[in-house]
Amino acid sequence: MITTVELIPKEDIPKYRLAKASEDHSRELRPKLQGALRLGNEFKSKATITFQTLDGPKRVETTVWTLTDDALQIKNGVVLPLGSLLDVEY
């Protein structure tokens, strides 16, 4: 787990320029992302998603609405590319 990462409101994500993570974690995070999607859709529970920006890593607590091969979508149509993800917790 990544520590001391700034928690930002999900509404602030568009203010940041997303960047690719130094390593692609999308394959190893896929099971956690599927779980976060199920939690969001069935139980309205939130996940903590850590992702890379040009300003450094950031994290948000949010509900995952959809998941594709390349990205995940959260509230208000915000899309995070899987290549920018660092960690997913719930």
Short mmCIF file of C-alpha atoms in Angstrom, two decimals:
data_model
loop_
_atom_site.label_atom_id
_atom_site.label_comp_id
_atom_site.label_asym_id
_atom_site.label_seq_id
_atom_site.Cartn_x
_atom_site.Cartn_y
_atom_site.Cartn_z
CA MET A 1 0.00 0.00 0.00
CA ILE A 2 1.11 3.53 -0.71
CA THR A 3 1.21 5.76 2.36
CA THR A 4 1.01 9.53 2.76
CA VAL A 5 -0.88 10.03 -0.49
CA GLU A 6 -3.12 13.10 -0.58
CA LEU A 7 -6.83 12.29 -0.40
CA ILE A 8 -8.75 14.54 -2.79
CA PRO A 9 -12.48 14.94 -3.42
CA LYS A 10 -13.59 12.96 -6.49
CA GLU A 11 -14.93 16.20 -7.94
CA ASP A 12 -11.33 17.50 -8.09
CA ILE A 13 -10.00 14.70 -10.33
CA PRO A 14 -10.55 16.72 -13.54
CA LYS A 15 -8.24 19.43 -12.12
CA TYR A 16 -5.29 17.02 -12.37
CA ARG A 17 -3.48 15.66 -15.40
CA LEU A 18 -3.42 11.89 -15.13
CA ALA A 19 -0.15 10.08 -15.82
CA LYS A 20 0.80 6.48 -16.41
CA ALA A 21 2.04 4.67 -13.34
CA SER A 22 5.71 3.74 -13.40
CA GLU A 23 4.54 0.11 -13.61
CA ASP A 24 1.28 -1.12 -15.10
CA HIS A 25 -0.70 -2.58 -12.18
CA SER A 26 -3.93 -3.08 -14.12
CA ARG A 27 -3.62 -6.86 -14.42
CA GLU A 28 -2.92 -7.42 -10.73
CA LEU A 29 -5.62 -4.92 -9.72
CA ARG A 30 -8.30 -6.45 -11.96
CA PRO A 31 -9.77 -8.71 -9.21
CA LYS A 32 -9.90 -5.77 -6.78
CA LEU A 33 -11.50 -3.58 -9.45
CA GLN A 34 -14.15 -6.24 -10.11
CA GLY A 35 -14.82 -6.35 -6.36
CA ALA A 36 -15.02 -2.55 -6.16
CA LEU A 37 -17.46 -2.53 -9.08
CA ARG A 38 -19.66 -5.09 -7.37
CA LEU A 39 -19.52 -3.18 -4.08
CA GLY A 40 -20.54 0.00 -5.85
CA ASN A 41 -23.36 -1.47 -7.91
CA GLU A 42 -24.85 -3.89 -5.41
CA PHE A 43 -24.08 -2.35 -2.04
CA LYS A 44 -23.42 1.34 -2.84
CA SER A 45 -20.11 1.00 -0.97
CA LYS A 46 -17.02 3.02 -1.76
CA ALA A 47 -13.48 2.00 -2.63
CA THR A 48 -10.28 3.96 -2.18
CA ILE A 49 -8.50 4.34 -5.50
CA THR A 50 -4.92 5.57 -5.70
CA PHE A 51 -3.75 6.86 -9.07
CA GLN A 52 -0.83 8.71 -10.63
CA THR A 53 -0.99 12.35 -11.71
CA LEU A 54 1.68 14.71 -13.00
CA ASP A 55 1.57 16.24 -9.49
CA GLY A 56 2.26 12.86 -7.86
CA PRO A 57 -0.03 10.14 -6.56
CA LYS A 58 -3.53 11.05 -5.38
CA ARG A 59 -6.36 9.01 -3.92
CA VAL A 60 -10.11 9.26 -3.81
CA GLU A 61 -12.89 7.48 -1.96
CA THR A 62 -15.63 6.79 -4.45
CA THR A 63 -18.06 4.31 -5.94
CA VAL A 64 -16.93 2.49 -9.09
CA TRP A 65 -19.74 2.60 -11.63
CA THR A 66 -18.31 0.84 -14.67
CA LEU A 67 -15.16 -1.04 -15.62
CA THR A 68 -13.79 -1.67 -19.11
CA ASP A 69 -10.57 -3.23 -20.38
CA ASP A 70 -8.88 0.19 -20.32
CA ALA A 71 -10.58 2.36 -17.70
CA LEU A 72 -12.96 2.67 -14.81
CA GLN A 73 -15.72 5.22 -14.48
CA ILE A 74 -16.89 6.89 -11.31
CA LYS A 75 -19.59 9.46 -10.57
CA ASN A 76 -20.13 12.44 -12.89
CA GLY A 77 -18.61 10.63 -15.87
CA VAL A 78 -15.05 10.83 -14.52
CA VAL A 79 -12.86 8.19 -16.17
CA LEU A 80 -9.57 6.89 -14.79
CA PRO A 81 -7.35 4.94 -17.18
CA LEU A 82 -6.27 1.61 -15.67
CA GLY A 83 -2.67 2.44 -16.58
CA SER A 84 -2.69 5.30 -14.05
CA LEU A 85 -3.88 3.15 -11.13
CA LEU A 86 -1.54 2.38 -8.25
CA ASP A 87 -3.83 0.67 -5.76
CA VAL A 88 -7.46 -0.17 -4.94
CA GLU A 89 -8.71 -0.81 -1.40
CA TYR A 90 -12.11 -1.50 0.13
#
